[in-house]
Short mmCIF file of C-alpha atoms in Angstrom, two decimals:
data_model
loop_
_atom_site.label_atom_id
_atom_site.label_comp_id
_atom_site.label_asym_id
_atom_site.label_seq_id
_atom_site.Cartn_x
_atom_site.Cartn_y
_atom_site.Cartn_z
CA UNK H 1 14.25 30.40 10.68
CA UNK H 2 14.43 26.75 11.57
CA UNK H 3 11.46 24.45 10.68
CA UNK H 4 9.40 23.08 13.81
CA UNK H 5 10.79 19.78 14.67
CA UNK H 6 8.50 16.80 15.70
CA UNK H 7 9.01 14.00 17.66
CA UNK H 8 7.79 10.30 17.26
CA UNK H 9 7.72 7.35 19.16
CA UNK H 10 8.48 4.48 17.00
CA UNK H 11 7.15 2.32 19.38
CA UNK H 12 3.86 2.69 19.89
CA UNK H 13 0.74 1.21 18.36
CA UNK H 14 1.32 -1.05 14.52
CA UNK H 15 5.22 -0.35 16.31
CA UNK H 16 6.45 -0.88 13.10
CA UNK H 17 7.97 0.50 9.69
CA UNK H 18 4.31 2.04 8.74
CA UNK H 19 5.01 4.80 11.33
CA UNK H 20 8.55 5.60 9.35
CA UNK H 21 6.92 6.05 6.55
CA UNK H 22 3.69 7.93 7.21
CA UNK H 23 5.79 10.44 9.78
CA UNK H 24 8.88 10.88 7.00
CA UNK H 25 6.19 11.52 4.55
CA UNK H 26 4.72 13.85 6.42
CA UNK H 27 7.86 15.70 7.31
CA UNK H 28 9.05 16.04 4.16
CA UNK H 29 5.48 17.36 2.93
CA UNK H 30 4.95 19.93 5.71
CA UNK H 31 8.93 20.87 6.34
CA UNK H 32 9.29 19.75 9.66
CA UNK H 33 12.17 18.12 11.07
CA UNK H 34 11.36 14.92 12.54
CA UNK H 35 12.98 12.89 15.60
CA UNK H 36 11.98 8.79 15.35
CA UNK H 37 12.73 7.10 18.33
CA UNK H 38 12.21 3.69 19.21
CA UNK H 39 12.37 2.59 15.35
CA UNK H 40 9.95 -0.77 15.02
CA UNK H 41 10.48 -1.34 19.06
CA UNK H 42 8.15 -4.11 18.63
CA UNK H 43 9.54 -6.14 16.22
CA UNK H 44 12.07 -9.12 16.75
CA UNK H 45 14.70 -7.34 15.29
CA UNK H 46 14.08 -3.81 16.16
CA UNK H 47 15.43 -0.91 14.17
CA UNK H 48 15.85 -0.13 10.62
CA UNK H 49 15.85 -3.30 8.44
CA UNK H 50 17.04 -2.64 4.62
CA UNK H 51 13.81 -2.12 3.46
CA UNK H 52 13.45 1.26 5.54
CA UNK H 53 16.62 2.17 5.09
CA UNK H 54 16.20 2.77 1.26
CA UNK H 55 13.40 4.20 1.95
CA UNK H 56 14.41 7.08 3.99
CA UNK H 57 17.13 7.85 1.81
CA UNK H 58 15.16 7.99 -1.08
CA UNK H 59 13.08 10.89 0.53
CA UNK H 60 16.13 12.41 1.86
CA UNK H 61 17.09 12.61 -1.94
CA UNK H 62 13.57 13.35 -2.95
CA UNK H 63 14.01 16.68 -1.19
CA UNK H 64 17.92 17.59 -0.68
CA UNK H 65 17.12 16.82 2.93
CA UNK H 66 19.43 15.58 6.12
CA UNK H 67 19.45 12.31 7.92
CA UNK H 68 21.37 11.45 10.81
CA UNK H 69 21.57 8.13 12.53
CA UNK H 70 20.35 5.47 9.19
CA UNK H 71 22.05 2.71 9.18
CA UNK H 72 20.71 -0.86 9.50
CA UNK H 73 19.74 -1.85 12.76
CA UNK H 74 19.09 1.73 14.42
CA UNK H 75 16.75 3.14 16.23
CA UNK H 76 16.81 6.22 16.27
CA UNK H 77 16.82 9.02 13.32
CA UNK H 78 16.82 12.08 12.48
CA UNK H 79 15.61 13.72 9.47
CA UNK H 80 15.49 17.45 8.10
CA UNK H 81 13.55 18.03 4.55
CA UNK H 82 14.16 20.66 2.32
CA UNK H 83 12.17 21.71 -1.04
CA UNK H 84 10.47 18.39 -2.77
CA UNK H 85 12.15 18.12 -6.59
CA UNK H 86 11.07 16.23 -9.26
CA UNK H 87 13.19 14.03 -11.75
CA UNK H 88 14.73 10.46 -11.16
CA UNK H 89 15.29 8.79 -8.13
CA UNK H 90 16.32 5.69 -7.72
CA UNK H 91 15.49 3.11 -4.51
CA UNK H 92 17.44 -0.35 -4.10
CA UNK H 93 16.60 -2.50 -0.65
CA UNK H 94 19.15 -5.16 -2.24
CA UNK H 95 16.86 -7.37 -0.76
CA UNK H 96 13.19 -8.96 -1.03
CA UNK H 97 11.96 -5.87 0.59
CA UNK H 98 9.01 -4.53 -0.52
CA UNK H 99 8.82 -1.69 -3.80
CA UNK H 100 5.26 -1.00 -2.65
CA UNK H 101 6.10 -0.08 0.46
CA UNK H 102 8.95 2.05 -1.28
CA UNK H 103 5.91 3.35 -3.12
CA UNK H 104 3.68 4.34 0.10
CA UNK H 105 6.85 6.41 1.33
CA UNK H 106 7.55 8.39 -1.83
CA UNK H 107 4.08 9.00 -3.43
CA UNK H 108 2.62 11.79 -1.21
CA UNK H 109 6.44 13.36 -1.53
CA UNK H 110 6.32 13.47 -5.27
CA UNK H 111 2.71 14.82 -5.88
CA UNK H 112 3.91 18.19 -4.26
CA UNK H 113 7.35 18.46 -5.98
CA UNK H 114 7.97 20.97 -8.36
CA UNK H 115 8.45 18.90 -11.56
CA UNK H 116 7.09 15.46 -12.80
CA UNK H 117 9.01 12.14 -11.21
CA UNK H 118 10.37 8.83 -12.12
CA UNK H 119 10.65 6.36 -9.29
CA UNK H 120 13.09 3.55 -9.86
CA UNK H 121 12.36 1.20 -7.09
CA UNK H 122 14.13 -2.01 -6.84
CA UNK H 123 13.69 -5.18 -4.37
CA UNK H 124 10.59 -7.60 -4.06
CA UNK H 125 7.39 -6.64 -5.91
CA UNK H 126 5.52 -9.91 -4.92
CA UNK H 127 6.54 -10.42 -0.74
CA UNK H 128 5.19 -11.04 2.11
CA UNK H 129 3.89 -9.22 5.00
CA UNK H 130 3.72 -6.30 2.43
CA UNK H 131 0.93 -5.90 -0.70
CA UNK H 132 2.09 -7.39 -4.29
CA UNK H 133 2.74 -5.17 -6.99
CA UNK H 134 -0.63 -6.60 -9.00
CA UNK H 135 -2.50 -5.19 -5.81
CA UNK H 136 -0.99 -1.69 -6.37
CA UNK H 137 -1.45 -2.03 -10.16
CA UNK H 138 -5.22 -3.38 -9.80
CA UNK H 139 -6.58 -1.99 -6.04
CA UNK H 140 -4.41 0.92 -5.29
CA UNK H 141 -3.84 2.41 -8.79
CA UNK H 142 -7.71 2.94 -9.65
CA UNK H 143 -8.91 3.93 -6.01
CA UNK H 144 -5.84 6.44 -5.26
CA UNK H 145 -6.84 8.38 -8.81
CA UNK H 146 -9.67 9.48 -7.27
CA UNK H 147 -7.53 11.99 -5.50
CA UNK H 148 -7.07 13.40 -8.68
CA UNK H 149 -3.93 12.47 -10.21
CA UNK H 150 -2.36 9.70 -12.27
CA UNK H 151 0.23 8.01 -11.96
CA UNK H 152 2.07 5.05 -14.45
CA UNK H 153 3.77 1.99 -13.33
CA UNK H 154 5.68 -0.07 -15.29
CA UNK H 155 6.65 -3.46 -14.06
CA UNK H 156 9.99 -4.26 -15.41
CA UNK H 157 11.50 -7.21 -13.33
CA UNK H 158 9.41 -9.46 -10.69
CA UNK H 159 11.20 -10.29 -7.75
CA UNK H 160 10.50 -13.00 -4.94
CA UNK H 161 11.56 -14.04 -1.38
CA UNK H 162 14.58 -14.17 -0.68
CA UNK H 163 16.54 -12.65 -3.29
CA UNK H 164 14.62 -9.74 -4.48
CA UNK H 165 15.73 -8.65 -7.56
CA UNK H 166 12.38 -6.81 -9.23
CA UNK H 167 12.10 -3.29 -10.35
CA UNK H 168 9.59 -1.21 -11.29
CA UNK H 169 9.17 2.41 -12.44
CA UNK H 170 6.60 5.03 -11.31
CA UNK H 171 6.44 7.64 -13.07
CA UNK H 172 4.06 11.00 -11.90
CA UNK H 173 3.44 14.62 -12.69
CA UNK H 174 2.72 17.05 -9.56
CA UNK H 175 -0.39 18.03 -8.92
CA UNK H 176 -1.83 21.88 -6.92
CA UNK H 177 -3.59 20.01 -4.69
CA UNK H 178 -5.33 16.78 -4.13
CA UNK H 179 -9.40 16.11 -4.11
CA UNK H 180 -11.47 14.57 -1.31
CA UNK H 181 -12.64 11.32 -1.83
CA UNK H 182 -16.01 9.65 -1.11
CA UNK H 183 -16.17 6.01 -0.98
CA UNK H 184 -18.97 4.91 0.84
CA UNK H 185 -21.57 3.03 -1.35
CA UNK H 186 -20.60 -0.39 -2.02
CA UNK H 187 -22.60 -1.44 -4.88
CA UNK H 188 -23.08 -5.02 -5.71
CA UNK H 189 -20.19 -7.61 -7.05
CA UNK H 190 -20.23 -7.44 -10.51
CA UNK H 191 -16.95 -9.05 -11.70
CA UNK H 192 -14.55 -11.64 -9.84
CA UNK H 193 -10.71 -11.81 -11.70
CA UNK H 194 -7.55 -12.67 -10.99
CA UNK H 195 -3.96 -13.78 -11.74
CA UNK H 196 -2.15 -17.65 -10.75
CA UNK H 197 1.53 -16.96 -11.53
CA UNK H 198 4.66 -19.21 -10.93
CA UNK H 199 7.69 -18.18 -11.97
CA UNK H 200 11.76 -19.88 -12.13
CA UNK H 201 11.99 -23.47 -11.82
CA UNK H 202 8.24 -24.08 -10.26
CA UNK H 203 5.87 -25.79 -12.75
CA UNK H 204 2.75 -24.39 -14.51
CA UNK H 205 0.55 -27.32 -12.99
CA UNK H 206 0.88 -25.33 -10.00
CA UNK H 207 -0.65 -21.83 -11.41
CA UNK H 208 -3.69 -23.93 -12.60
CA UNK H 209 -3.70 -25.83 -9.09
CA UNK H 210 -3.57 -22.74 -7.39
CA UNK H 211 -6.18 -20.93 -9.55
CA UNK H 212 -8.46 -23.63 -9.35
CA UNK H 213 -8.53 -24.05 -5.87
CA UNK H 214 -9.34 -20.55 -5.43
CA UNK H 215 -12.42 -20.55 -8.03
CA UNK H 216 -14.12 -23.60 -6.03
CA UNK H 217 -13.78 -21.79 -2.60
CA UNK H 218 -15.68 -18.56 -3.97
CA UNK H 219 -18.21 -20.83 -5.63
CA UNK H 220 -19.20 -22.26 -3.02
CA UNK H 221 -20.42 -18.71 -1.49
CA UNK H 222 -20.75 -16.59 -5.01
CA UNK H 223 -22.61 -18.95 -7.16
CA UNK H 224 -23.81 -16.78 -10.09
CA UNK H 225 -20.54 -15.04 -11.46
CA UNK H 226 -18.32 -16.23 -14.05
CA UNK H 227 -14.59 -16.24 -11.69
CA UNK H 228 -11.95 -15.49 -14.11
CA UNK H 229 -8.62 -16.37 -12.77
CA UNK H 230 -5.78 -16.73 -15.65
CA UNK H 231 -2.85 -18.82 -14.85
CA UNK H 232 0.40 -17.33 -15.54
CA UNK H 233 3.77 -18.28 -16.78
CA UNK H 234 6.32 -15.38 -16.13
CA UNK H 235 8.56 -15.15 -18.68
CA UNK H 236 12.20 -15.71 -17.53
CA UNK H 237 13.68 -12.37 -18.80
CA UNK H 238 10.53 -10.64 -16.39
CA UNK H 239 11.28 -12.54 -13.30
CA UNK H 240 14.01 -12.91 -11.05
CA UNK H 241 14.69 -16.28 -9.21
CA UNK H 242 11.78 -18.42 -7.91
CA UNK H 243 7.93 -18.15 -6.61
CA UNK H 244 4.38 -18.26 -7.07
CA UNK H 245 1.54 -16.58 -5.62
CA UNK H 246 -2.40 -15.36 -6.26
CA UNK H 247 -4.04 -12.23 -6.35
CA UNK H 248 -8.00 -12.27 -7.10
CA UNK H 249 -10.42 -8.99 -7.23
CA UNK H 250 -13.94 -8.57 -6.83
CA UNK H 251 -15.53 -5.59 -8.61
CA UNK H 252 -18.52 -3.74 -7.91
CA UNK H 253 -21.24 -1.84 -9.61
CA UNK H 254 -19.77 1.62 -8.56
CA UNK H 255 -16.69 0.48 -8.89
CA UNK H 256 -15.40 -0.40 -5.60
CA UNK H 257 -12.41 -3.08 -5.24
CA UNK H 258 -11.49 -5.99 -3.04
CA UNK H 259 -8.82 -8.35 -2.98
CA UNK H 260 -7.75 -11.00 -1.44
CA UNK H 261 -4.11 -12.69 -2.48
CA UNK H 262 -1.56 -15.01 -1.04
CA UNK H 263 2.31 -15.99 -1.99
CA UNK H 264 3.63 -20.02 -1.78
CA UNK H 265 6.00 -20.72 0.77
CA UNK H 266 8.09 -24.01 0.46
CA UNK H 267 6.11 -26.76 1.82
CA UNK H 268 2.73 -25.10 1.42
CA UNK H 269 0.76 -27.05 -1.50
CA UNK H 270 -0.76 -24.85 -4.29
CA UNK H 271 -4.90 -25.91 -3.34
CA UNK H 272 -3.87 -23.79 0.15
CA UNK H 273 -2.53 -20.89 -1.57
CA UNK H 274 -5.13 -20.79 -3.80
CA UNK H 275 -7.85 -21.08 -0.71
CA UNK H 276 -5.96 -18.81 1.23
CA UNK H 277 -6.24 -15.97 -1.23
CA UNK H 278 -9.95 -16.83 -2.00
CA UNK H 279 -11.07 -16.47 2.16
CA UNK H 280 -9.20 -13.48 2.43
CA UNK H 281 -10.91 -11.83 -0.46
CA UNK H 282 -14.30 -13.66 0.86
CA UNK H 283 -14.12 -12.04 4.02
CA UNK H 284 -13.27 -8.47 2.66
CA UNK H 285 -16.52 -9.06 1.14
CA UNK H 286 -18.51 -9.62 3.87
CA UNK H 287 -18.27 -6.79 5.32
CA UNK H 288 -19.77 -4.21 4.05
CA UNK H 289 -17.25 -1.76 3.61
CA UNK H 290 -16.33 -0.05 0.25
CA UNK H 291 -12.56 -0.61 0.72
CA UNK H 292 -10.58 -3.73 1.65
CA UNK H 293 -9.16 -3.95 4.68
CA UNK H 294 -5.44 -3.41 2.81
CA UNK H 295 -6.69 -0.25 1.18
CA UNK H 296 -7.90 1.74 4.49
CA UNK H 297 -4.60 2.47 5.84
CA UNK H 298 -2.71 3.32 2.56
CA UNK H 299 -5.33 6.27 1.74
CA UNK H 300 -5.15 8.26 5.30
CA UNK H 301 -2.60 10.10 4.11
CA UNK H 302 -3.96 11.01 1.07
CA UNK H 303 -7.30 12.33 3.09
CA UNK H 304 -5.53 14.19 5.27
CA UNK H 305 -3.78 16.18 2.43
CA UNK H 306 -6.75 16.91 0.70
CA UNK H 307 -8.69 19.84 0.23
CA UNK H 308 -12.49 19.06 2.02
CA UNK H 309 -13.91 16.35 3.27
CA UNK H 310 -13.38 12.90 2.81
CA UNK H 311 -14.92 9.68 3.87
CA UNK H 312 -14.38 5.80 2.76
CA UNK H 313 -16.58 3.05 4.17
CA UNK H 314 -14.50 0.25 6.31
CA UNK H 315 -14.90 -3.23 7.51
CA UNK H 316 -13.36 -3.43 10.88
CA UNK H 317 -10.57 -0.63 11.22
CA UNK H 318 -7.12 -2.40 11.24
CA UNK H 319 -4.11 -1.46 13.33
CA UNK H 320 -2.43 0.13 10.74
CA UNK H 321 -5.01 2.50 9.53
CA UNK H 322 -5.17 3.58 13.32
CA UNK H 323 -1.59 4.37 13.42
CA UNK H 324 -1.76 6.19 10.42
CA UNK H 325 -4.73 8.21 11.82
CA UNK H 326 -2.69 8.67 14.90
CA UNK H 327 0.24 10.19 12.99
CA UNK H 328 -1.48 12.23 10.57
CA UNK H 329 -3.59 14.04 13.38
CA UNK H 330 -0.18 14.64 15.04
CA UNK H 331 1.88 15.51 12.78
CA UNK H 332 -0.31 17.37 9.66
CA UNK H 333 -3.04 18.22 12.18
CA UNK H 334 -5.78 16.97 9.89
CA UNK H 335 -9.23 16.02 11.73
CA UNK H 336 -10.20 12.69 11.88
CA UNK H 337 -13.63 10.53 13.00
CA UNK H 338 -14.11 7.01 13.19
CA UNK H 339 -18.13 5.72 13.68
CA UNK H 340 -19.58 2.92 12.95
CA UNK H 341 -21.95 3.07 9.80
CA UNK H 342 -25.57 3.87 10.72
CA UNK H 343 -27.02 2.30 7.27
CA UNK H 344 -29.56 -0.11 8.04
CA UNK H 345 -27.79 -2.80 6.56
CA UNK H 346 -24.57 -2.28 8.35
CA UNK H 347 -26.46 -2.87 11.56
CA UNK H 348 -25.41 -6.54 11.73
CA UNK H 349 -21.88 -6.21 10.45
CA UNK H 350 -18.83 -4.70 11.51
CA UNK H 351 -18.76 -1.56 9.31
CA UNK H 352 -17.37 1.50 9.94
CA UNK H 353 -16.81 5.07 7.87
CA UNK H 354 -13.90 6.36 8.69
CA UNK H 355 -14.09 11.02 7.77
CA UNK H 356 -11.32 13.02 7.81
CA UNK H 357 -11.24 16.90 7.14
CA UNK H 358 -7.86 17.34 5.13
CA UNK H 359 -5.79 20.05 5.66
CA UNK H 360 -5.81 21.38 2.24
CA UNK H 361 -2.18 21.14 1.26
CA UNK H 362 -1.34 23.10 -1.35
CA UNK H 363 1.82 22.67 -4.27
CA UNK H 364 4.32 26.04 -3.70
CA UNK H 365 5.90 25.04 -6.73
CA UNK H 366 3.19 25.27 -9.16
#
């Protein structure tokens, strides 16, 4: 019997490489074969850029699947999955492109295999336009758990614009199935910490620069916490070429997190880097939601797999998180609402919860 096939426009909405990844997720979860057309129509160079490329492979691979029509620069594929196995699989973008976004594409996939995985993902861990491996490690790690599963990953190699070069390793068992999550009380800030790094040829002065830019900014609108933020030196057998960046995290009493980070571009001097990251993670704060506005998106597809209700507290819904919504309604047929929050003190801010009745998907294998 041949699986259903799907089709998706590429075009629509974020436009971009998000809807490769949620919709060849999907597919490969649910067995359907899946049509992309359009492939990031809205970008300035449209179609399949390395990044996406080695990422569709790798799920091809991840499940013995079919892909017609990857190569860079297309538009259109074509992708039929078979059964999800565990063991090692290995990603290379050969390029800065992003290992978390290899991450986002792979991690639903591996959950349901049928034996524990180790992800060997190679590129940039620290880029732009894309979140830095210390957000995964510090944001995404802790909240995602709460689906109930772990999952271990193991830095090996930093890697910066434009070369690339980083790897890391992920490894996770399978789980049956995945529990709803409820994050939707806030708590107070109880803890602000971070990390300055530089790394190649770019001196130390400017992880302290950058790190103390950042703690004056937050002072001046969080006045009674201690703001940690260490400066780093990475060692030159852990990073590959040149770059430095920021990543700072607010903690709450129920242990929510926020983050707000920013990389140096050449010509950019370390105080704005610094401030950058500090605003960003200022204005996740502000809000009133219970995840950042980097988190929202990246856990859709988690709530639409899981068994029961979930329901996470936003700031203002982003782009993204609406494409994924889009997509996972289409494709796993999981229910989705989006209101704004009726708490009392929401009423002033822009602060949504975002519900989703998940479809329950259950591991065959185990």
């Amino acid at each position: 019997m041949a699986a259903p096939r799907v089709e998706v426009d590429g075009g629509i909405m974020e436009g971009g490489g998000q809807i490769l990844r949620v919709s060849t997720a999907l597919s490969c979860l649910l067995g359907l074969t899946l049509r992309v057309q359009k492939i990031r129509a809205g970008r300035s160079t449209p179609g399949l850029r390395p990044q996406h490329l080695s990422g569709l492979e790798m799920i091809r691979d991840l499940c013995d699947g079919q892909l017609e029509g990857a190569e860079i620069g297309s538009t259109e594929i074509m992708f039929t999955p078979e059964k999800i196995k565990g063991g090692i699989h290995t990603a290379d973008t050969k390029t800065a492109g992003s290992v978390c976004l290899l991450m986002q594409v792979s991690m639903p996939c591996v959950l349901f295999a049928a034996s524990p995985s180790e992800l060997r993902l190679k590129g940039g861990t620290n880029a732009e336009m894309a979140p830095q491996i210390d957000y995964t490690a510090m944001v995404f790690k802790p909240i995602v758990e709460k689906f109930g599963f772990t999952f271990n990953c193991d830095i090996k190699m930093r890697g910066y614009y434009p070369k690339g070069g980083g790897e890391v390793i992920v490894r996770m068992s399978p789980v049956k199935q995945l529990n709803p999550i409820n994050l939707t009380d806030r708590g107070s800030v109880t803890k602000i910490y971070g990390r300055a790094f530089v790394a190649g040829v770019l001196p130390f002065k400017v992880a302290k620069d950058m790190a103390a830019a950042a703690v004056r900014c937050i002072r001046k609108e969080i006045r009674d916490l201690y703001v940690n933020i260490q400066p780093v030196q990475e060692p030159k057998d852990q990073a590959f070429g040149n770059g430095n960046g920021i990543i700072i995290i607010a903690e709450t009493s129920t242990g929510c997190l926020f983050a707000g980070s920013s990389l140096g571009k050449r010509g950019v001097n370390a105080d704005r880097v610094g401030i950058e990251a500090a605003e960003m993670l200022l204005s996740n704060l502000r809000h009133g939601g219970a995840v950042d506005e980097y988190l929202q998106d990246q856990l859709i597809i988690f709530m639409a797999l899981a068994t029961g209700i979930s329901k996470i507290k936003t700031g203002p819904v982003t782009l993204h998180t609406q494409t994924a919504i889009h997509f996972a309604e289409q494709l796993a047929k999981a229910k989705f609402t989006v209101k704004k929050s009726e708490d009392e003190e929401d009423a002033s801010k822009d602060t949504y919860i975002i519900e989703c009745q998940g479809i329950g998907m259950t591991n065959p294998n185990l």
